[in-house]
GROMACS .gro file of C-alpha atoms in nm:
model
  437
    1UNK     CA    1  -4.421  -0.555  -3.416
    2UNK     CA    2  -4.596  -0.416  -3.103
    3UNK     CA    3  -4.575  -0.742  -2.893
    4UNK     CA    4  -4.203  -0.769  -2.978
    5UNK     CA    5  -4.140  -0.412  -2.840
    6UNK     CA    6  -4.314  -0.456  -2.526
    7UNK     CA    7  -4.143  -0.787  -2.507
    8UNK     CA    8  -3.828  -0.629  -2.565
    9UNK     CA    9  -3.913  -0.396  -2.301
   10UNK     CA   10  -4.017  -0.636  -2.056
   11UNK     CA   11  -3.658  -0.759  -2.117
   12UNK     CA   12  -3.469  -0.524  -2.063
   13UNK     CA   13  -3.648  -0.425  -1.723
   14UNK     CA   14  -3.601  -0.781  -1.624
   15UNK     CA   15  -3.225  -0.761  -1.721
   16UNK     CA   16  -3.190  -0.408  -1.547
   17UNK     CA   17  -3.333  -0.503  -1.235
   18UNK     CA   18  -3.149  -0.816  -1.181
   19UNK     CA   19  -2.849  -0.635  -1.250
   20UNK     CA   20  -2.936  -0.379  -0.972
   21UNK     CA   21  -2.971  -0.711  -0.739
   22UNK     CA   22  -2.645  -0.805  -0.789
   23UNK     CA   23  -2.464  -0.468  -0.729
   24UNK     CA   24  -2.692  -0.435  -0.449
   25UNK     CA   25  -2.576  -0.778  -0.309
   26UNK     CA   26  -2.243  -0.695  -0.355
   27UNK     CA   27  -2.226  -0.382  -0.205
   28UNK     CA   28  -2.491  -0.447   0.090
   29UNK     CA   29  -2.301  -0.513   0.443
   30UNK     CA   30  -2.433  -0.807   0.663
   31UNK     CA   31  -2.426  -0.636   1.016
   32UNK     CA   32  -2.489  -0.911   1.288
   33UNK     CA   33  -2.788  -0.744   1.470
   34UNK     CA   34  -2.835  -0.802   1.852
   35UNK     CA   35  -3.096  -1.010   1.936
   36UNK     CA   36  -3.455  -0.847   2.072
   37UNK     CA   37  -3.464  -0.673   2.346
   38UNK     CA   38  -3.750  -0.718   2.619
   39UNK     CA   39  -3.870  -0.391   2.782
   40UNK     CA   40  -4.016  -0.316   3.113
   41UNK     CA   41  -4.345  -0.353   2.998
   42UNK     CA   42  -4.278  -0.701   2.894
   43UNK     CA   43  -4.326  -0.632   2.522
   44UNK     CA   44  -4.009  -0.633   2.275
   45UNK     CA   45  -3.785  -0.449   2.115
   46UNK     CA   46  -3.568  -0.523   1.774
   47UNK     CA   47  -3.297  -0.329   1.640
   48UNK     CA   48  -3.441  -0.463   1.266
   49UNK     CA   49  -3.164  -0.204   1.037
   50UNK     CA   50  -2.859   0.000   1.086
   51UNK     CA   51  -2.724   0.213   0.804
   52UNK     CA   52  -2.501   0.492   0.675
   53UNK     CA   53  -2.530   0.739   0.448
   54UNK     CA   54  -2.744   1.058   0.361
   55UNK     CA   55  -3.037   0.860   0.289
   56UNK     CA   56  -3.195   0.535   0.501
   57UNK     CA   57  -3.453   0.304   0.371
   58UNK     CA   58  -3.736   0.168   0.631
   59UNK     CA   59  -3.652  -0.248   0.690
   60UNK     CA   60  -3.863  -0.476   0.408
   61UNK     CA   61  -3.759  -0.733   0.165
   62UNK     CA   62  -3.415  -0.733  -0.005
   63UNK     CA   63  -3.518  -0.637  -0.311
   64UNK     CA   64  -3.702  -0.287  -0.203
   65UNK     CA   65  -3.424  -0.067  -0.265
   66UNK     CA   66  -3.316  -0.203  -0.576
   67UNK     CA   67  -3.720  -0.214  -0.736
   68UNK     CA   68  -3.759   0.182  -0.550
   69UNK     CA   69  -3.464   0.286  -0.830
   70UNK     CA   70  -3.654   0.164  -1.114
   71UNK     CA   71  -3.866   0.452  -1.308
   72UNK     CA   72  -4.163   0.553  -1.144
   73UNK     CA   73  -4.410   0.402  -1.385
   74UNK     CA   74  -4.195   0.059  -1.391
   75UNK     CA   75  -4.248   0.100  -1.005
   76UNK     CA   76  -4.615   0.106  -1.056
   77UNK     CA   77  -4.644  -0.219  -1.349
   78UNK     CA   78  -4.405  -0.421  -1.059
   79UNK     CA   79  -4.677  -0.325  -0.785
   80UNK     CA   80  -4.360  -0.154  -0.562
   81UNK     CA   81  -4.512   0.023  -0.210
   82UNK     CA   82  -4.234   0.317  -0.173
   83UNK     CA   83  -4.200   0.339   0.206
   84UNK     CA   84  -4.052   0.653   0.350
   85UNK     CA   85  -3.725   0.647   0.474
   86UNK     CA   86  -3.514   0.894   0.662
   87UNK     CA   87  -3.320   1.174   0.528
   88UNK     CA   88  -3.037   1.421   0.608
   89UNK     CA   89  -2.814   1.678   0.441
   90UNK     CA   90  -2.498   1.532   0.583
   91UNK     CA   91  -2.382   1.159   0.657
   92UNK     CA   92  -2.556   1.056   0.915
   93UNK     CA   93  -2.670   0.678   1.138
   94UNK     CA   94  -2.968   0.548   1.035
   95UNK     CA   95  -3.155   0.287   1.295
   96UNK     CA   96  -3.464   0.136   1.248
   97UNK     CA   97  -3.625  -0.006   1.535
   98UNK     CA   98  -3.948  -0.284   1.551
   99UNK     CA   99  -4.186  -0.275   1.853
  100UNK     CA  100  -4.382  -0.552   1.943
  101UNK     CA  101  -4.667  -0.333   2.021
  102UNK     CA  102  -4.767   0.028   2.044
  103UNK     CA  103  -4.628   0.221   2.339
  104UNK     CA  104  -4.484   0.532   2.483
  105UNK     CA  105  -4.171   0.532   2.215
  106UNK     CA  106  -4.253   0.912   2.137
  107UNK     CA  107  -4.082   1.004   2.543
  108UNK     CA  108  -3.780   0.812   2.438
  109UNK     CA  109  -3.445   0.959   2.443
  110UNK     CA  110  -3.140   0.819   2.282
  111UNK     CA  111  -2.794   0.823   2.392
  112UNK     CA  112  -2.519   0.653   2.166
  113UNK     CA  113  -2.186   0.555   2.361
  114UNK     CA  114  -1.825   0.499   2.217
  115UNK     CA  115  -1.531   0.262   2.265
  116UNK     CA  116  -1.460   0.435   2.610
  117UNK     CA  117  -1.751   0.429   2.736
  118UNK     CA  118  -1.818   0.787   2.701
  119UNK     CA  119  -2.222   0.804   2.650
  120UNK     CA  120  -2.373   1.114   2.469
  121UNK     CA  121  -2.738   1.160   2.406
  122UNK     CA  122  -2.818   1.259   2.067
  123UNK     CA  123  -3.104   1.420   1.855
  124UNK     CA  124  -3.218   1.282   1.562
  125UNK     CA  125  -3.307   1.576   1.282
  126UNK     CA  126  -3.520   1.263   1.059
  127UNK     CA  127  -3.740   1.061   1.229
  128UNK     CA  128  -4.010   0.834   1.124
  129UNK     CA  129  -4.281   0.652   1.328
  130UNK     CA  130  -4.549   0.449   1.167
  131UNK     CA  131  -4.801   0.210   1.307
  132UNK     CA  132  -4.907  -0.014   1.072
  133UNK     CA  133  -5.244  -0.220   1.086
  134UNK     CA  134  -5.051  -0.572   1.146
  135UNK     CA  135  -4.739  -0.603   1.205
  136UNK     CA  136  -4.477  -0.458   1.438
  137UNK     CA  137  -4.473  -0.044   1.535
  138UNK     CA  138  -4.190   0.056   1.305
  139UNK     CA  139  -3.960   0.332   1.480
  140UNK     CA  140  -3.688   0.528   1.247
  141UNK     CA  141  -3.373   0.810   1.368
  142UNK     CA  142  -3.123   0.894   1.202
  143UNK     CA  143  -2.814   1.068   1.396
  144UNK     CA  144  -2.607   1.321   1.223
  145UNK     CA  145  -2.340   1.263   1.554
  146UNK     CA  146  -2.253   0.948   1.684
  147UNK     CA  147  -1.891   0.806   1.782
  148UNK     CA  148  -1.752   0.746   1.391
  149UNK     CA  149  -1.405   0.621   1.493
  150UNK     CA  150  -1.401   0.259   1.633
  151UNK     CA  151  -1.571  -0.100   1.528
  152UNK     CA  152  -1.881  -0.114   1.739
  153UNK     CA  153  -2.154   0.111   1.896
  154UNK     CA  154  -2.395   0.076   2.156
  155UNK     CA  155  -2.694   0.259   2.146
  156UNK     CA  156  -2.888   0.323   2.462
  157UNK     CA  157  -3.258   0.389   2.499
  158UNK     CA  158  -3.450   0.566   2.755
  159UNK     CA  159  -3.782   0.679   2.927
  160UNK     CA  160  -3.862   0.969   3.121
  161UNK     CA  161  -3.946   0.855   3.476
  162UNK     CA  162  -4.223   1.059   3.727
  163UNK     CA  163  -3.977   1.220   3.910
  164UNK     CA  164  -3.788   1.366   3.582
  165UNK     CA  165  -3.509   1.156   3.562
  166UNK     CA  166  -3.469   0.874   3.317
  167UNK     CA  167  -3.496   0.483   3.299
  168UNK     CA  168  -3.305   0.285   3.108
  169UNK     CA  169  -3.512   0.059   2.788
  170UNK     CA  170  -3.339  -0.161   2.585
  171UNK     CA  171  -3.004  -0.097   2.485
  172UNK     CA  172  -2.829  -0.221   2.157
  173UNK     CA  173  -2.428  -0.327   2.051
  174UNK     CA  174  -2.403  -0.335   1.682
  175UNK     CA  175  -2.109  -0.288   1.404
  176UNK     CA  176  -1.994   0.081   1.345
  177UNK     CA  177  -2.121   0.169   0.979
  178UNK     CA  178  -1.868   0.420   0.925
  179UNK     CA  179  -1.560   0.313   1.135
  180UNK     CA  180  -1.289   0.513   0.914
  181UNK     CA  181  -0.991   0.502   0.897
  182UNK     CA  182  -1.062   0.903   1.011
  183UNK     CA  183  -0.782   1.184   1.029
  184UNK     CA  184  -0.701   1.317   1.340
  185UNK     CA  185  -0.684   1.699   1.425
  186UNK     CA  186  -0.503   1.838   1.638
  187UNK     CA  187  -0.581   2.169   1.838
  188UNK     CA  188  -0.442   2.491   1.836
  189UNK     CA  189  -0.159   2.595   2.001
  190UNK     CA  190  -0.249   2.855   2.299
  191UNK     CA  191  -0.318   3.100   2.305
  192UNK     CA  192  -0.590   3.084   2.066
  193UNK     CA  193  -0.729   3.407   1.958
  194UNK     CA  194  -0.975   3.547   1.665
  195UNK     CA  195  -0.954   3.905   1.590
  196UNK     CA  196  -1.181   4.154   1.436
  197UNK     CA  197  -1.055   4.503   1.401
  198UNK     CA  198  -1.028   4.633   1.753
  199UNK     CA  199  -1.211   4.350   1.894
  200UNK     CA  200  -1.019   4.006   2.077
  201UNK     CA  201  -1.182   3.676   2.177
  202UNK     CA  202  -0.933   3.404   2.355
  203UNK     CA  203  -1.011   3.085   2.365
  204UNK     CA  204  -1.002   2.962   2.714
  205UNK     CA  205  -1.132   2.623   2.790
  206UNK     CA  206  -1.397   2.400   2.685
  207UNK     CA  207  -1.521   2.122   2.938
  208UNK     CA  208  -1.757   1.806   2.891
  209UNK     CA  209  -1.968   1.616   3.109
  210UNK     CA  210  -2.146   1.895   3.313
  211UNK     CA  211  -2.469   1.939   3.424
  212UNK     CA  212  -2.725   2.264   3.376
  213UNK     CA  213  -2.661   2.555   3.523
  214UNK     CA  214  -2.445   2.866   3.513
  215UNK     CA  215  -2.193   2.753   3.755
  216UNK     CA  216  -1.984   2.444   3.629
  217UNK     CA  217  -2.111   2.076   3.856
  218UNK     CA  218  -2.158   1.769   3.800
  219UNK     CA  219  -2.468   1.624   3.608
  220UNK     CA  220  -2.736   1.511   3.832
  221UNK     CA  221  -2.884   1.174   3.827
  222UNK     CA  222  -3.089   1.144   3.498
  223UNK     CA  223  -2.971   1.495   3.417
  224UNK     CA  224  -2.770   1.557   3.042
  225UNK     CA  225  -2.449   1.573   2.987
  226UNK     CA  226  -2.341   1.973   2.887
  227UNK     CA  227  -2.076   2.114   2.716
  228UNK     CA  228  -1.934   2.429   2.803
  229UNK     CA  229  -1.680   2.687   2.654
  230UNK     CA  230  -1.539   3.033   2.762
  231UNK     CA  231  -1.409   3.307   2.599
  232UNK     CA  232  -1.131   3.646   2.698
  233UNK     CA  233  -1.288   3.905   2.524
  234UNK     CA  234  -1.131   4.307   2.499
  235UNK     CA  235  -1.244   4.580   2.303
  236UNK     CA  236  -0.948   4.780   2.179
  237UNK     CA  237  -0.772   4.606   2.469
  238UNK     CA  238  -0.968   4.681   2.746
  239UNK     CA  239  -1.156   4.381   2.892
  240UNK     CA  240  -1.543   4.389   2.754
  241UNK     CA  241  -1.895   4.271   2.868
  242UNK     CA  242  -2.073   4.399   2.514
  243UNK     CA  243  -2.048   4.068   2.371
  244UNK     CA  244  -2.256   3.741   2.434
  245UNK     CA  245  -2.224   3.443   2.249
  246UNK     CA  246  -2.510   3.340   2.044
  247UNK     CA  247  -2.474   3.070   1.799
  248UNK     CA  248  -2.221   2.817   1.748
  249UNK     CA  249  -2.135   2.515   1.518
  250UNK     CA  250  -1.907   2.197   1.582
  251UNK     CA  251  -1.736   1.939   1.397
  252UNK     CA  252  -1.492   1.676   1.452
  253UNK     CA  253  -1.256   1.519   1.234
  254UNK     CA  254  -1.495   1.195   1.197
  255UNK     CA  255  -1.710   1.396   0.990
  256UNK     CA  256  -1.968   1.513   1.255
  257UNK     CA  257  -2.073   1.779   1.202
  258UNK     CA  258  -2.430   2.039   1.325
  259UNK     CA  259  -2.561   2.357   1.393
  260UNK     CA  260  -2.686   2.371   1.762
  261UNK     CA  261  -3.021   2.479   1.784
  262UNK     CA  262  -3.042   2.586   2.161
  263UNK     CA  263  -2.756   2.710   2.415
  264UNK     CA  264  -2.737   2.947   2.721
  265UNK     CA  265  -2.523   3.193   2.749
  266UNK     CA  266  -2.351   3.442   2.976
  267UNK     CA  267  -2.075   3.761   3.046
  268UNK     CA  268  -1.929   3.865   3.356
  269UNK     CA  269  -1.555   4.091   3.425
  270UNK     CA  270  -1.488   4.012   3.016
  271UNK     CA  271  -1.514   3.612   3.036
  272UNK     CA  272  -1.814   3.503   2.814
  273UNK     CA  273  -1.914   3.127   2.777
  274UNK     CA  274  -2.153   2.946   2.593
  275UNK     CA  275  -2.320   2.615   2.735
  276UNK     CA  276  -2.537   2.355   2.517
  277UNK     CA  277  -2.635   1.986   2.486
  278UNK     CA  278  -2.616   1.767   2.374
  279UNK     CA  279  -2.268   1.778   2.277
  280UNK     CA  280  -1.959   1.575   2.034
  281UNK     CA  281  -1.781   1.326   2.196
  282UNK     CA  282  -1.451   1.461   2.398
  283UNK     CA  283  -1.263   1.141   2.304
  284UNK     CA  284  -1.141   1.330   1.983
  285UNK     CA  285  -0.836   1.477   2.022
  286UNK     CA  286  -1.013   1.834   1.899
  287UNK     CA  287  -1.323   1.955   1.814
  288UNK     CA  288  -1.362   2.278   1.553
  289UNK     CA  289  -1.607   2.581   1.687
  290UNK     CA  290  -1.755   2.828   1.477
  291UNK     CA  291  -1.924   3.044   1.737
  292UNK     CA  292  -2.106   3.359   1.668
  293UNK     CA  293  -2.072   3.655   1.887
  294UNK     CA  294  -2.337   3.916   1.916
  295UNK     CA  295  -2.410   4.227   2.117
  296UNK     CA  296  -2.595   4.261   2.461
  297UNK     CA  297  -2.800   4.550   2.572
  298UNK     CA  298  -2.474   4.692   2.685
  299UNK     CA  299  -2.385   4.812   2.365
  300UNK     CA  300  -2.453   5.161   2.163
  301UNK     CA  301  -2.647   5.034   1.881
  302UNK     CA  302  -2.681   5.297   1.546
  303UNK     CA  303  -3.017   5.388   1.470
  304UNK     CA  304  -3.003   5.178   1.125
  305UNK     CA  305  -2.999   4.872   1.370
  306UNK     CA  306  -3.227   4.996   1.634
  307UNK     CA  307  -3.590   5.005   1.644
  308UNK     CA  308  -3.775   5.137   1.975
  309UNK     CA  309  -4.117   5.070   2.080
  310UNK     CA  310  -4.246   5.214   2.427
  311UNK     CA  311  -4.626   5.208   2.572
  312UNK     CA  312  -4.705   4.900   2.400
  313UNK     CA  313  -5.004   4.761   2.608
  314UNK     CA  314  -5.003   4.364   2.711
  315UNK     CA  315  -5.317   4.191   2.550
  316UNK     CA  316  -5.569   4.016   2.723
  317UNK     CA  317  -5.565   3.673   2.781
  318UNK     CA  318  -5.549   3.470   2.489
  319UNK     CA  319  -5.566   3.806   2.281
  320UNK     CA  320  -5.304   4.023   2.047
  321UNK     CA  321  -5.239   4.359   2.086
  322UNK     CA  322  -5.134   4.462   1.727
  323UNK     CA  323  -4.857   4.697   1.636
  324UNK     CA  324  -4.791   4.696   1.254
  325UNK     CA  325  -4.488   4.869   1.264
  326UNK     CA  326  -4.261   4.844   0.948
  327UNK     CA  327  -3.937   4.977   0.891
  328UNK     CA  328  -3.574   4.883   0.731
  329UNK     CA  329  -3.302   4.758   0.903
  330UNK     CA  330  -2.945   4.663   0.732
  331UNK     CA  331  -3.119   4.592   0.433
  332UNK     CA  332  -3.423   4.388   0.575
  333UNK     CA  333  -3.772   4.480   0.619
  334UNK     CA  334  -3.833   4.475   0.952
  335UNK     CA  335  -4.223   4.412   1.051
  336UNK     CA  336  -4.323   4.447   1.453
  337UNK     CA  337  -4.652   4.249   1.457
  338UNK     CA  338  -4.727   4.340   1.862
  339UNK     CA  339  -4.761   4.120   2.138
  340UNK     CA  340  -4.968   3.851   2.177
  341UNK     CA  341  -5.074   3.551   2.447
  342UNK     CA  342  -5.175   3.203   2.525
  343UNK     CA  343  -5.377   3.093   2.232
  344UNK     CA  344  -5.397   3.460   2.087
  345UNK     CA  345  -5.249   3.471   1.740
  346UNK     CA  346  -5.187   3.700   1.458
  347UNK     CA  347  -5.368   3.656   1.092
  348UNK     CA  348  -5.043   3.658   0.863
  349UNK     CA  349  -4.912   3.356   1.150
  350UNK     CA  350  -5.016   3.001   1.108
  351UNK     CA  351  -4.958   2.874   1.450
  352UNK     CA  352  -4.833   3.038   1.779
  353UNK     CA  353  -4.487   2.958   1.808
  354UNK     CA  354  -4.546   2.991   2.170
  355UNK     CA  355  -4.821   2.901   2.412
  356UNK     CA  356  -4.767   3.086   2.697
  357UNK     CA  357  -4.663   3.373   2.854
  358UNK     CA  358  -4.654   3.730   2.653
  359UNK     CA  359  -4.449   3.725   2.320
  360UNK     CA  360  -4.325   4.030   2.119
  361UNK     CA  361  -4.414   3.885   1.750
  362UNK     CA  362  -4.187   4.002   1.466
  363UNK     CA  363  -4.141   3.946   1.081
  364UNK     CA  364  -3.843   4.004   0.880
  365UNK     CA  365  -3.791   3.964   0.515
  366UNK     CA  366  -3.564   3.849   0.389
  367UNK     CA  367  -3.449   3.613   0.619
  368UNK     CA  368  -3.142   3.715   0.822
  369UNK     CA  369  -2.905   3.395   0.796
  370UNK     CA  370  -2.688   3.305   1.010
  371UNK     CA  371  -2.454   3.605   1.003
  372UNK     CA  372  -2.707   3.850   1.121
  373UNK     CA  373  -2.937   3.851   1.429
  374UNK     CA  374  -3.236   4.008   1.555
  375UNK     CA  375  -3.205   4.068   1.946
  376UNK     CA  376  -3.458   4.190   2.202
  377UNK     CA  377  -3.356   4.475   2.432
  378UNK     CA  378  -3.399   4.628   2.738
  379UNK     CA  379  -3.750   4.466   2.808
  380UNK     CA  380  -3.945   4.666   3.085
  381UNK     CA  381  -4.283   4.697   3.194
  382UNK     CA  382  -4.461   5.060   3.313
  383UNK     CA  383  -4.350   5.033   3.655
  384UNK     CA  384  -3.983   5.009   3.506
  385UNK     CA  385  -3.916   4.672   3.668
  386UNK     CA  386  -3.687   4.445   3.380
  387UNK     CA  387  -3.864   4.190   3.209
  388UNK     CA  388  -3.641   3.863   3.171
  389UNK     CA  389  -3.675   3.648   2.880
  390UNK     CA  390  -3.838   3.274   2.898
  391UNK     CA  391  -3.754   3.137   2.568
  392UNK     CA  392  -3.792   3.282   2.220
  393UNK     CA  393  -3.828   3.058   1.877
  394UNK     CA  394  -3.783   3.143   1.520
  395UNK     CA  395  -3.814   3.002   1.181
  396UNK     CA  396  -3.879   3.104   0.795
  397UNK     CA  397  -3.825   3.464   0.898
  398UNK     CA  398  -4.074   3.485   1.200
  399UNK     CA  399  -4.005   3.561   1.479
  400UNK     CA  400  -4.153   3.516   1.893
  401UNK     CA  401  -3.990   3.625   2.163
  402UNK     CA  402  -4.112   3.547   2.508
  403UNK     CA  403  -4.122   3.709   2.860
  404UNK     CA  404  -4.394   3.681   3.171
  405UNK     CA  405  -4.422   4.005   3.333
  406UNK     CA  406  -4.551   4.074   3.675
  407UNK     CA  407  -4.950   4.011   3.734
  408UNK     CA  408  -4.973   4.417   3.806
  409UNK     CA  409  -4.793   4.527   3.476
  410UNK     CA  410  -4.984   4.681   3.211
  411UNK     CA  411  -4.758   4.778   2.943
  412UNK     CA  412  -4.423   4.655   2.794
  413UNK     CA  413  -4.127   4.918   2.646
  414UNK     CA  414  -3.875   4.729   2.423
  415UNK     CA  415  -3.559   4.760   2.174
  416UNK     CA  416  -3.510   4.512   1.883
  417UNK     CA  417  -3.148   4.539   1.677
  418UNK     CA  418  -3.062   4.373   1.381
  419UNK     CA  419  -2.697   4.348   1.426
  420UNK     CA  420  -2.416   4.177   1.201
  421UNK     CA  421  -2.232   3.906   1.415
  422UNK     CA  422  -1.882   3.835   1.453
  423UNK     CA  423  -1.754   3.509   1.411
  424UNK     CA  424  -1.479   3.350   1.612
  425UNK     CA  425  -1.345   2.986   1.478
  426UNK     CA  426  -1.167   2.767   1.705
  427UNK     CA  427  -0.979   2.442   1.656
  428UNK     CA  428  -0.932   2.286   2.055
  429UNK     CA  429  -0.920   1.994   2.278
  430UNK     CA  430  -1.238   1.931   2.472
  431UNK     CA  431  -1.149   1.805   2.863
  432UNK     CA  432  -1.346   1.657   3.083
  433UNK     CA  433  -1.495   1.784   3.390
  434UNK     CA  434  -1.372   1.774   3.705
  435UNK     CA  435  -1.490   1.865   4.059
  436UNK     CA  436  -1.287   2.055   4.252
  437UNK     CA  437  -1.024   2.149   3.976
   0.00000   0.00000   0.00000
């Protein structure tokens, strides 16, 4: 009776997974890859898989994703190796890439360019490189924004050069994945405004195709490609320099759709802008910007947002100088660790999130989210001379912050605020630079 059960069950396995071949079959696309690409170095380059979706298995044979949905312990009688793939909480490309042989792949940047010829370089949030004992160097990304409306993409791939610009790889036309049909949006009419109680932002313009810098130019050679939008804003209608903004989130009607993770921002005479990269493609007719606004130093914070620390002395070199100041702030413990440098680093922290400079450390539980932020203030040293900010970094509630004061200072005197944020959403037509104009 036994034997016939596991026979049964061998059966049925048998039955299941050739069933999962066929839908797999039937539903698999057969993209017609390019063929390999040499590089400079004379080794090669194949673009072995492009896919769609949340989730993107690694190249193999056929029948891997249909055996990796079989139970784990069928998995294990079968003998499947479960590779891992890429992931991502929203649609996203998935491109796997084989190397010939191990080289520099981890200095590459990728740029993915549309039907116009509008190129964009893009971060991948999965990646996955693995070097396996024989065999080809197998390189993974998967791109939450690429150009979703048209039938083909090419994908661009380059090295940094010794004089910081870039050189161009190996380069890649394929099928889109995802080509629609996609809805198109269309911008708001101007003016476009957001209000919050006494408090106006305008939507002025946002431009494409600029390079860094506060003043608006054209990129360099080599440089990125920026994005840059300004804001009117007036404080019970009087034009106002109190807020900065400091966060923002795009979208198109394709689908893409991320949080940026770095910008620069500025405020002069009540025009604000924000400026980031890399950016959406301007070839949609709109774009859709959540941006967060925050308060600058200029403002009168309450003292249930403020927390003041003065006399704070700057630690030797690779060295803390603790603080261990806790207190509440809208509802979140606030916990000012001290300041610490180079390799210096505090017990309760794993790693420095920074490795040079001074930082001003700081915990807060529970997390803020993204409607709340904690902002440095008013950073001076004993002689009184500002401090300007190199950088700062966050994540799971921690907090560094980072400034490089004068060789002569000995102390730092600082504000933190934990201050709601305002939120300004904008539906508008992205335009291209242009010199001169």
């Amino acid at each position: 009776m036994s034997t016939n059960k596991r026979a049964l069950g061998v059966a049925v396995a048998v039955l299941l997974f050739a069933s999962l071949v066929a839908l797999q079959v039937w539903r698999t696309p057969k993209p017609q890859l390019p063929p390999v690409a040499t590089l400079p170095d004379g080794s090669s380059l194949r673009l072995a898989k492009v896919s769609f979706g949340t989730t993107h298995s690694p190249p193999g044979p056929w029948w891997r994703p249909l055996a990796q949905r079989l139970p784990s312990d069928w998995q294990r009688r079968f003998g499947v190796v479960t590779n891992p793939g890429l992931s991502t909480p929203t649609s996203s490309l998935g491109v796997w890439l084989e190397q010939e042989k191990a080289g520099h792949h981890s200095r590459w940047e990728f740029a993915l360019v549309d039907e116009h010829g509008i190129e964009v370089l893009v971060s991948a949030p999965s990646s996955h490189d693995a070097t396996p004992p024989s065999g080809p160097v197998l390189i993974g990304r998967a791109f939450t924004a690429f150009p979703r409306r048209g039938k083909m993409v090419l994908l661009r791939i380059y090295d940094h050069t010794p004089t910081g610009g870039r050189s161009l790889q190996a380069s890649f036309h394929f099928p889109n994945p995802a080509p629609g049909p996609h809805p198109e949006w269309r911008p708001q009419p101007p003016p476009a405004r957001a209000r919050h109680g006494n408090l106006e932002i305008t939507f002025k313009q946002l431009q494409t195709g600029l390079g860094d810098g506060s003043e608006p130019r054209s990129p360099k050679p080599g440089e990125s490609s920026w994005a840059r939008v300004d804001f009117e804003v007036k404080e019970n209608g009087v034009a106002s320099d109190v807020w900065t903004p400091d966060g923002i989130e795009l979208s198109d009607a394709t689908g893409n759709q991320f949080r940026q993770q770095s910008w620069s921002s500025g405020v002069r005479g009540g025009v604000t802008h924000l400026r980031w990269a890399p950016h959406l493609w301007p070839s949609e007719t709109a774009w859709k910007l959540r941006t967060e606004f925050a308060r600058n130093e200029r403002a009168v914070f309450s003292t249930n947002e403020l927390i003041v620390v003065t006399g704070l002395a700057l630690p030797a070199a690779d060295s803390v100088t603790a603080l261990n100041l806790s207190t509440n702030r809208l509802g979140h413990t606030v916990h000012v660790l001290g300041l610490s440098h180079g390799r210096g680093k505090f017990g309760t922290r794993n790693s420095r999130m920074s490795s040079s400079g001074i930082s001003i450390e700081v915990d807060v539980s529970p997390e803020l989210g993204t409607r709340k932020r904690l902002t440095v203030l008013n950073v001076r040293d004993d002689q009184g001379r500002k401090v300007d900010s190199s950088g700062a970094g966050s994540g799971g509630g921690s907090y560094s912050f980072n400034f490089t004061p004068m060789p002569d200072a000995r102390s730092l005197d600082f504000s933190l605020a934990v201050q709601e944020v305002v939120l300004g959403e904008f539906v508008v037509k992205p335009t291209p630079f242009i010199p001169g104009k």
